[in-house]
Coordinates of C-alpha atoms in Angstrom, one line a residue:
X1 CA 78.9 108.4 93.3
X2 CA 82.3 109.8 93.5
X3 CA 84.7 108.5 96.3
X4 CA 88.2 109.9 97.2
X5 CA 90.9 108.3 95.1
X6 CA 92.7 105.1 95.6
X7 CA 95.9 106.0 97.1
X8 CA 98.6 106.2 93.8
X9 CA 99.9 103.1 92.9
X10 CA 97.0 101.3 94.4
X11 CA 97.2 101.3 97.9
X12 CA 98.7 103.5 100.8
X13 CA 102.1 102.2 101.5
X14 CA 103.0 101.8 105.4
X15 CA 106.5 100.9 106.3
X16 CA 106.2 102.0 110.3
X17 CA 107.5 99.7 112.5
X18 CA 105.0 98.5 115.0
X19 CA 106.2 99.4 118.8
X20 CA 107.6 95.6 119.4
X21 CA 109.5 95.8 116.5
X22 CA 111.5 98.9 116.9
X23 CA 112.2 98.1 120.3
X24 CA 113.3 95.0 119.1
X25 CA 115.5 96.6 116.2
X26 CA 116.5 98.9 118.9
X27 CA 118.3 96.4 120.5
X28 CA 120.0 95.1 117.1
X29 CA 121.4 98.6 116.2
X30 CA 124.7 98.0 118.2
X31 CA 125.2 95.2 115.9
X32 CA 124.2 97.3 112.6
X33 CA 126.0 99.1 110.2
X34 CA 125.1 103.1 110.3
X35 CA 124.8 105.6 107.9
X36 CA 124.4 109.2 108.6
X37 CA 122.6 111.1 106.7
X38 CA 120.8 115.6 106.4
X39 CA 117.4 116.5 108.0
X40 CA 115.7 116.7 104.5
X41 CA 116.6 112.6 103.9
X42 CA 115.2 111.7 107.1
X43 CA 112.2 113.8 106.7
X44 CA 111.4 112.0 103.1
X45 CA 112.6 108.9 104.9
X46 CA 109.2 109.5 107.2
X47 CA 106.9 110.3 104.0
X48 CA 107.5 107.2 102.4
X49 CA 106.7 105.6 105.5
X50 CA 103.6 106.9 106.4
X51 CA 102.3 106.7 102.6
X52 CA 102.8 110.4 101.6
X53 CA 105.4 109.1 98.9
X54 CA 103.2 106.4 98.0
X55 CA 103.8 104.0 95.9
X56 CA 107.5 104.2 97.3
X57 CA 108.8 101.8 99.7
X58 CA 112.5 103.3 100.2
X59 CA 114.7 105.4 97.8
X60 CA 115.1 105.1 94.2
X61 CA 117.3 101.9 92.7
X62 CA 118.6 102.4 89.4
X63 CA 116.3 100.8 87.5
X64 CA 113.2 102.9 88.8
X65 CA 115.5 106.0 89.3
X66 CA 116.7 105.8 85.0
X67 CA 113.3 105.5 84.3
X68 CA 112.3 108.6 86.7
X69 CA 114.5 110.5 84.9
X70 CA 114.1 109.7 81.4
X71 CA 110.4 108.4 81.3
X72 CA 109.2 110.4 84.2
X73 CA 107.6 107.1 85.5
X74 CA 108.6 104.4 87.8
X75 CA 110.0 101.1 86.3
X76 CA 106.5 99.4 86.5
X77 CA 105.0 102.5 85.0
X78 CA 103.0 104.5 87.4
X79 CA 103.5 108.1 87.1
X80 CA 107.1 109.5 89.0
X81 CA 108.7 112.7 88.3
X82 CA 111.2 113.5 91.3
X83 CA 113.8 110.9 92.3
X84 CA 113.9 110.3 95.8
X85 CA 117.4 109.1 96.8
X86 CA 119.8 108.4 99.2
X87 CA 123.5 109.7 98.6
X88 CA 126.8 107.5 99.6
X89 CA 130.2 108.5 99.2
X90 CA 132.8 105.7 97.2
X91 CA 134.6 106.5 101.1
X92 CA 131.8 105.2 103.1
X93 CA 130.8 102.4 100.7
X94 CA 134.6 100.8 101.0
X95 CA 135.0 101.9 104.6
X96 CA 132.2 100.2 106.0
X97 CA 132.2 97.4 103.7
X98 CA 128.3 98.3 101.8
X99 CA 126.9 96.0 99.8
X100 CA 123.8 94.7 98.5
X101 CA 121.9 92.3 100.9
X102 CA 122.8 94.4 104.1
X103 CA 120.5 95.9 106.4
X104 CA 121.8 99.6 107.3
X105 CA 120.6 101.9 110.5
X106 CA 120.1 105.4 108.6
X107 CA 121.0 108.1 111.5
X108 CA 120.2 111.4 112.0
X109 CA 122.3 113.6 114.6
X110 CA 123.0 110.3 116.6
X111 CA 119.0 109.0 116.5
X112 CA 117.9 105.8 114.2
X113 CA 115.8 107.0 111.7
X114 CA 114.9 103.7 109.6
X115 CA 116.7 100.8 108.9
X116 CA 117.5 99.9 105.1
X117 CA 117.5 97.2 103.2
X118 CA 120.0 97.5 100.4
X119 CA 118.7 96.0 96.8
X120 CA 121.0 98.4 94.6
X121 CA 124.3 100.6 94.7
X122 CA 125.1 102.2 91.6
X123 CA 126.8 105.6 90.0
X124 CA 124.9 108.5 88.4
X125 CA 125.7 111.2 86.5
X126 CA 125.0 114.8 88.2
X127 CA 124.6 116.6 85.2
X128 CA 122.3 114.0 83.6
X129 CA 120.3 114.0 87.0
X130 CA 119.9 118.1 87.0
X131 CA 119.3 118.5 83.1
X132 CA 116.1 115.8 83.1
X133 CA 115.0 117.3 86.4
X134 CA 115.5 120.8 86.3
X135 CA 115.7 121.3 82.6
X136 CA 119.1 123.2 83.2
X137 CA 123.2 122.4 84.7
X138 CA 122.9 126.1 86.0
X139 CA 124.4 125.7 89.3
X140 CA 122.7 129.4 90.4
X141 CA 119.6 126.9 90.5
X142 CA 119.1 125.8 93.6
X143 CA 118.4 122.4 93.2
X144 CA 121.1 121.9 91.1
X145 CA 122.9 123.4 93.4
X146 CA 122.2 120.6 95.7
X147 CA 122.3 117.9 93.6
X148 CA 126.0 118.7 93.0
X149 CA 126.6 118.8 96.2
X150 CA 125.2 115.1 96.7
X151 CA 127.3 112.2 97.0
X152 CA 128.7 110.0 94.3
X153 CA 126.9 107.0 94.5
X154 CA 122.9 106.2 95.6
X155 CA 121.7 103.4 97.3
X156 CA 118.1 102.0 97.1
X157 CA 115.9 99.5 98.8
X158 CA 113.1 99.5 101.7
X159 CA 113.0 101.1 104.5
X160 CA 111.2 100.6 107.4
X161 CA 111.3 103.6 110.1
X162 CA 112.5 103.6 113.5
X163 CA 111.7 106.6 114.7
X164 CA 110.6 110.6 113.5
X165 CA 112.3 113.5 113.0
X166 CA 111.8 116.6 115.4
X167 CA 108.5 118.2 114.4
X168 CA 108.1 121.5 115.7
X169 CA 104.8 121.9 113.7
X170 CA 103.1 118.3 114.9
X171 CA 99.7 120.4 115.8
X172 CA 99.6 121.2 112.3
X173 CA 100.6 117.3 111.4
X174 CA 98.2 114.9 109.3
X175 CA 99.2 111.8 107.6
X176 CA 97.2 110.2 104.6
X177 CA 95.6 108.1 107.1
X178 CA 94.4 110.7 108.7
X179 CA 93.4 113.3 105.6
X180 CA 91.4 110.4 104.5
X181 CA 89.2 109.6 107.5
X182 CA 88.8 113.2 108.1
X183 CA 88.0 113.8 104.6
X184 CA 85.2 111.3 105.3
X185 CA 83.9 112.2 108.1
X186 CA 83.2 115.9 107.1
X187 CA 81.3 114.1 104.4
X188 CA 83.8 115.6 101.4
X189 CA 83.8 113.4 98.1
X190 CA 86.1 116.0 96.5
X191 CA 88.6 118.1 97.7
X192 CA 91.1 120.6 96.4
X193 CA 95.0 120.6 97.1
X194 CA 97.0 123.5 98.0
X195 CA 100.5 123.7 97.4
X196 CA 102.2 127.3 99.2
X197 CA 105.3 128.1 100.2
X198 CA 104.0 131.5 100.9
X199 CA 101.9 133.3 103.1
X200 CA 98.1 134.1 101.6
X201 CA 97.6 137.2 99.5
X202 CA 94.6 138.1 97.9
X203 CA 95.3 135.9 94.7
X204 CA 95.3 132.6 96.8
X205 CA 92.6 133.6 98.2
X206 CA 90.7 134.0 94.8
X207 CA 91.5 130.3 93.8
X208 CA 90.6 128.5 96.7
X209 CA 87.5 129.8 97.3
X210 CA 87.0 129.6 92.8
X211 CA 87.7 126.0 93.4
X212 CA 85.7 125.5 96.5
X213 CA 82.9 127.0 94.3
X214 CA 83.1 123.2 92.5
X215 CA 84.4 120.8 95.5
X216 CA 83.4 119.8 98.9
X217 CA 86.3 120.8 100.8
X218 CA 89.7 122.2 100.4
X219 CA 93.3 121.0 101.4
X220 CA 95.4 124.0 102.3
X221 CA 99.2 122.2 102.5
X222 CA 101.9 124.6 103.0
X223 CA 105.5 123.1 102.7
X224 CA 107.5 123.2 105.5
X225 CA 111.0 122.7 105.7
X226 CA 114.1 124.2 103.9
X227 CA 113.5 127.3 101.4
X228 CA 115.2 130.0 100.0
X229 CA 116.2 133.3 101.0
X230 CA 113.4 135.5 101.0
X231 CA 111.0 133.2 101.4
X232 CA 108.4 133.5 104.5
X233 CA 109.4 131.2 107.6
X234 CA 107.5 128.0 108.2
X235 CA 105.3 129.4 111.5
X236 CA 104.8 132.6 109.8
X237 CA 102.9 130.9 106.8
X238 CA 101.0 128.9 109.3
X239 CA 99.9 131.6 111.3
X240 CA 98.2 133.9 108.3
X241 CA 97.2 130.7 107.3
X242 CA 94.9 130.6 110.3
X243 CA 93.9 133.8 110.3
X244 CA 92.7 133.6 107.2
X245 CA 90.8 130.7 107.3
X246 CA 89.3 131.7 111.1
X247 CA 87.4 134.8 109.7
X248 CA 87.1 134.1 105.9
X249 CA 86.8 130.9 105.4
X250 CA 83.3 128.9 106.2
X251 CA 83.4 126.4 109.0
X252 CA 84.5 122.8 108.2
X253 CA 85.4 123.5 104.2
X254 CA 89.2 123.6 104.9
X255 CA 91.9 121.6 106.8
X256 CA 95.4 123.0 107.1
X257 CA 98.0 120.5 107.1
X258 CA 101.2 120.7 107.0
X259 CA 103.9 118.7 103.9
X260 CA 107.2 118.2 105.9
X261 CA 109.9 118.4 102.6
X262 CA 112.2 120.7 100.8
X263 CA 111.4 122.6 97.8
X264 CA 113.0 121.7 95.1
X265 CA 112.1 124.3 92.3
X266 CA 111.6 121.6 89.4
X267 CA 108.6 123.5 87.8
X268 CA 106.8 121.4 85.9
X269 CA 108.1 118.1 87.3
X270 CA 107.7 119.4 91.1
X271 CA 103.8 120.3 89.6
X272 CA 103.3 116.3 89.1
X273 CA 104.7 114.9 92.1
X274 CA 102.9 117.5 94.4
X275 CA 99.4 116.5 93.0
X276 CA 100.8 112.5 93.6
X277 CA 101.6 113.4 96.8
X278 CA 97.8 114.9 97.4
X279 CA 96.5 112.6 95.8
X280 CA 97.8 110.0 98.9
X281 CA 96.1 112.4 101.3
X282 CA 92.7 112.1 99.4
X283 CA 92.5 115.0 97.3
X284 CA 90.2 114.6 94.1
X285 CA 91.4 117.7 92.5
X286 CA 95.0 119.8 92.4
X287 CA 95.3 123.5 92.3
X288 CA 98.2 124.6 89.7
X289 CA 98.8 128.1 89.1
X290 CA 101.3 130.3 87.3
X291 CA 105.2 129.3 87.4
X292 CA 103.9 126.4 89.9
X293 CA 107.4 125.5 92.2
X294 CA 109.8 127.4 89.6
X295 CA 112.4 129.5 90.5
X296 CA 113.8 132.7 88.4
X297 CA 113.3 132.6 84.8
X298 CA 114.0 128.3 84.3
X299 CA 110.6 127.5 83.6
X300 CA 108.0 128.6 81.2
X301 CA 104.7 130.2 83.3
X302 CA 102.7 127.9 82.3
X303 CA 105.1 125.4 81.2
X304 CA 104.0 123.2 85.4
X305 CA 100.5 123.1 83.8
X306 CA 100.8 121.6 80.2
X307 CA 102.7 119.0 81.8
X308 CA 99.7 117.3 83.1
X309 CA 98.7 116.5 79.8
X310 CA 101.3 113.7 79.4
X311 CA 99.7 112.4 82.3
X312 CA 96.2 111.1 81.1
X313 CA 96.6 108.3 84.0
X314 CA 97.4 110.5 87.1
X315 CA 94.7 109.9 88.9
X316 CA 93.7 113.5 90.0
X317 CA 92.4 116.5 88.3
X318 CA 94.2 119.7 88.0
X319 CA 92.5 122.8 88.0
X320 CA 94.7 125.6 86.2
X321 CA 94.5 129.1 86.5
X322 CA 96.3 131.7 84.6
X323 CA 97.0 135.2 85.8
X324 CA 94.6 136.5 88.5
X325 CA 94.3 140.1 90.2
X326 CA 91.9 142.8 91.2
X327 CA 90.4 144.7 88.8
X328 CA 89.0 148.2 89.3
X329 CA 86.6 148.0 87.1
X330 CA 84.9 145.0 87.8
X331 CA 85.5 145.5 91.8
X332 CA 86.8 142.2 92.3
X333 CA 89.3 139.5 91.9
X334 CA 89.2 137.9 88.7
X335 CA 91.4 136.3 86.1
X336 CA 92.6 136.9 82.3
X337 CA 90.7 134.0 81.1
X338 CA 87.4 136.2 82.7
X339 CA 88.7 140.2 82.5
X340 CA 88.5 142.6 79.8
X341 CA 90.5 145.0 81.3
X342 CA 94.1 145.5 81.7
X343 CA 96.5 148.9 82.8
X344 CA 95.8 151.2 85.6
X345 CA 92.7 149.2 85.9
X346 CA 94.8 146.1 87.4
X347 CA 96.5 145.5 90.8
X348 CA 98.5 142.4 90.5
X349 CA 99.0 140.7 93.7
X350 CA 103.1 140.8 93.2
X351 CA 104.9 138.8 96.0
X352 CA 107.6 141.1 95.5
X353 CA 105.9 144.1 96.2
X354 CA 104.2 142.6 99.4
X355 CA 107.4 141.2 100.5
X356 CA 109.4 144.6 100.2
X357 CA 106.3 146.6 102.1
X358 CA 106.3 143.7 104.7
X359 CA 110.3 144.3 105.4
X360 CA 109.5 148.1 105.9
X361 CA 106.7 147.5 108.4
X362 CA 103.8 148.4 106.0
X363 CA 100.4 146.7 105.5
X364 CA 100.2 145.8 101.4
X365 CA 97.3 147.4 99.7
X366 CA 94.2 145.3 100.8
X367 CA 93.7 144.4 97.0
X368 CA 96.8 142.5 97.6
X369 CA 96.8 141.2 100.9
X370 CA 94.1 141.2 104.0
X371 CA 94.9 143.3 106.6
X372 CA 94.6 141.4 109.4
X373 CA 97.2 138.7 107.6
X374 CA 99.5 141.0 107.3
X375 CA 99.5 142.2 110.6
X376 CA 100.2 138.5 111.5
X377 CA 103.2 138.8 109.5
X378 CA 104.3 142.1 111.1
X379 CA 103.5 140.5 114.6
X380 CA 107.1 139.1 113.9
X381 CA 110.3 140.4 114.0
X382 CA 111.9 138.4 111.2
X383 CA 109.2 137.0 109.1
X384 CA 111.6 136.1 105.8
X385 CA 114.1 133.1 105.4
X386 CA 117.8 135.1 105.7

């Protein structure tokens, strides 16, 4: 009989302090070295303590961050594709005396985040970082962009966390803990991930319900936090989200949930640690579609699915889908792996198109997007990252 999977990595990392002992580190932080560091850090700073980032127990030291980049595995082997880091300038390292053994308060606009143990400070090479990651030094790319933006030198070690970040979306808030008992309590032995960045079109809608066809339950997970221009705001995405599900989606065969990180347009790496990072809240199965988490022209569109295949040991199964849209001669959605047709005789559900009707006030073509989702959208005045 099939169960849920074992978190990855083996078990479902916790590194939350328990009440007594943050109050108790509370009282130690006079005393402690700080470091101040963005939103994004102390977000990923919360999802490796609450498991998401499982098996992680703090930010990358060399070792497991050269084999991240070069192997695409952690040190010990299990599967890793994105390096989760924390930057230090040479400036702060000599001014406040850094080294190894130390325990640091991370900060975040003047609250403790986590405090840090310190195993490893180390140089890396930018350019090495953003060619293995994001297969180019192209500095229009926005996570190279970033990454040259980061500080010279990275620290890693354990962390063990304070305190949260600011949630605005905590009603929309489940941790693996919770995914998993949920999960079984509704009885699902499979479920289906959903990675979005994006409000629902018609084309979402056609895989998730394909893969429900074939699973117990699905796992809509939009990510929420910092995106490009263009894109659709966090509580936008959210709300289609649930007006989709509330009048086309059976009862109790999808959770939304929110993933609290940035986007960092990796393709085909991103594709691999999103399904690792589903696989911690339970998911059996991984939805990857075309150009999965790329950005322009970087990435091959399909290039996010034949990565899997060097992954034989991941742990979760990814369901691929090639090009889908409405066909007028079959009256329906369907795909190229299933239609005949092609022409006049296809409506492609382009994200462009939707997005340029949306700015202008206009409902999309219902072949491309529901109706009453994109009244949701129109509901508000600025719907689009700026």
């Amino acid at each position: 009989m099939r169960t849920l999977p074992r978190p990855h990595g083996g078990r479902l990392i916790n590194r939350v302090l328990s009440d007594a002992a943050k109050k108790r580190v509370k009282d130690e932080l006079p005393e402690m070295i700080k470091i101040e560091i963005s939103r994004d850090l102390a977000v990923d700073m919360e999802n490796i303590a609450y498991g998401i980032f499982s098996p992680l127990e703090g930010p990358l030291d060399s070792t497991d961050f050269e084999s991240v980049l070069y192997n695409m595995r952690l040190a010990n082997d299990i599967p890793w594709t994105i390096p989760i880091i924390l930057d230090v300038s040479s400036e702060v390292i000599r001014d406040k005396k850094l080294k190894v053994g130390d325990v640091v308060a991370l900060i975040y606009q003047g609250k403790p985040i986590a405090r840090l143990f310190i195993d490893d400070i180390y140089s890396y090479d930018k350019k090495e970082y953003a060619k293995n990651v994001f297969k180019t030094t192209d500095v229009k790319h926005p996570g190279v962009s970033k990454v040259m933006q980061y500080a010279d030198r990275l620290i890693g070690g354990k962390i063990e966390l304070i305190d949260g970040v600011n949630n605005p979306f905590e009603k929309y808030t489940l941790r693996p803990l919770e995914t998993r008992v949920l999960f079984k309590e509704k009885g699902w032995r499979t479920v289906v991930g959903f990675q979005t960045r994006n409000a629902p079109h018609m084309g979402h809608e056609y895989v998730q319900k394909t893969a429900l066809t074939f699973t117990d339950g699905l796992f809509i997970n939009p990510v929420i936090g910092k995106k490009k221009p263009g894109d659709f705001k966090d509580e936008v995405i959210l709300k289609a989200y649930e007006e989709l599900i509330n009048h086309y989606y059976l009862k109790d065969k999808a959770v939304l949930a929110i993933l609290r990180t940035e986007m960092r347009y990796a393709g085909p790496r991103e594709a691999i640690f999103h399904a690792i990072v589903r696989k911690n809240f339970g998911c059996t199965h991984f939805i990857v579609g075309r150009d999965h988490a790329g950005v322009g022209n970087y990435y091959g569109p399909y290039e996010a699915q034949e990565i899997f295949s060097e992954f034989p040991d991941l742990g979760i199964t990814p369901i691929f889908f090639k090009e889908f849209y409405y066909c007028k001669k079959c009256l329906g959605y369907v795909s190229s792996q299933i239609c005949p047709h092609s022409g006049d005789d296809i409506i492609r559900p382009s994200g462009t198109i939707i997005r340029k009707m949306l700015v202008k006030g206009e409902l999309p073509p219902k072949e491309m997007m529901r109706p009453e989702v994109a009244r949701v959208i129109l509901s508000f005045d600025k719907p689009f990252v700026e």
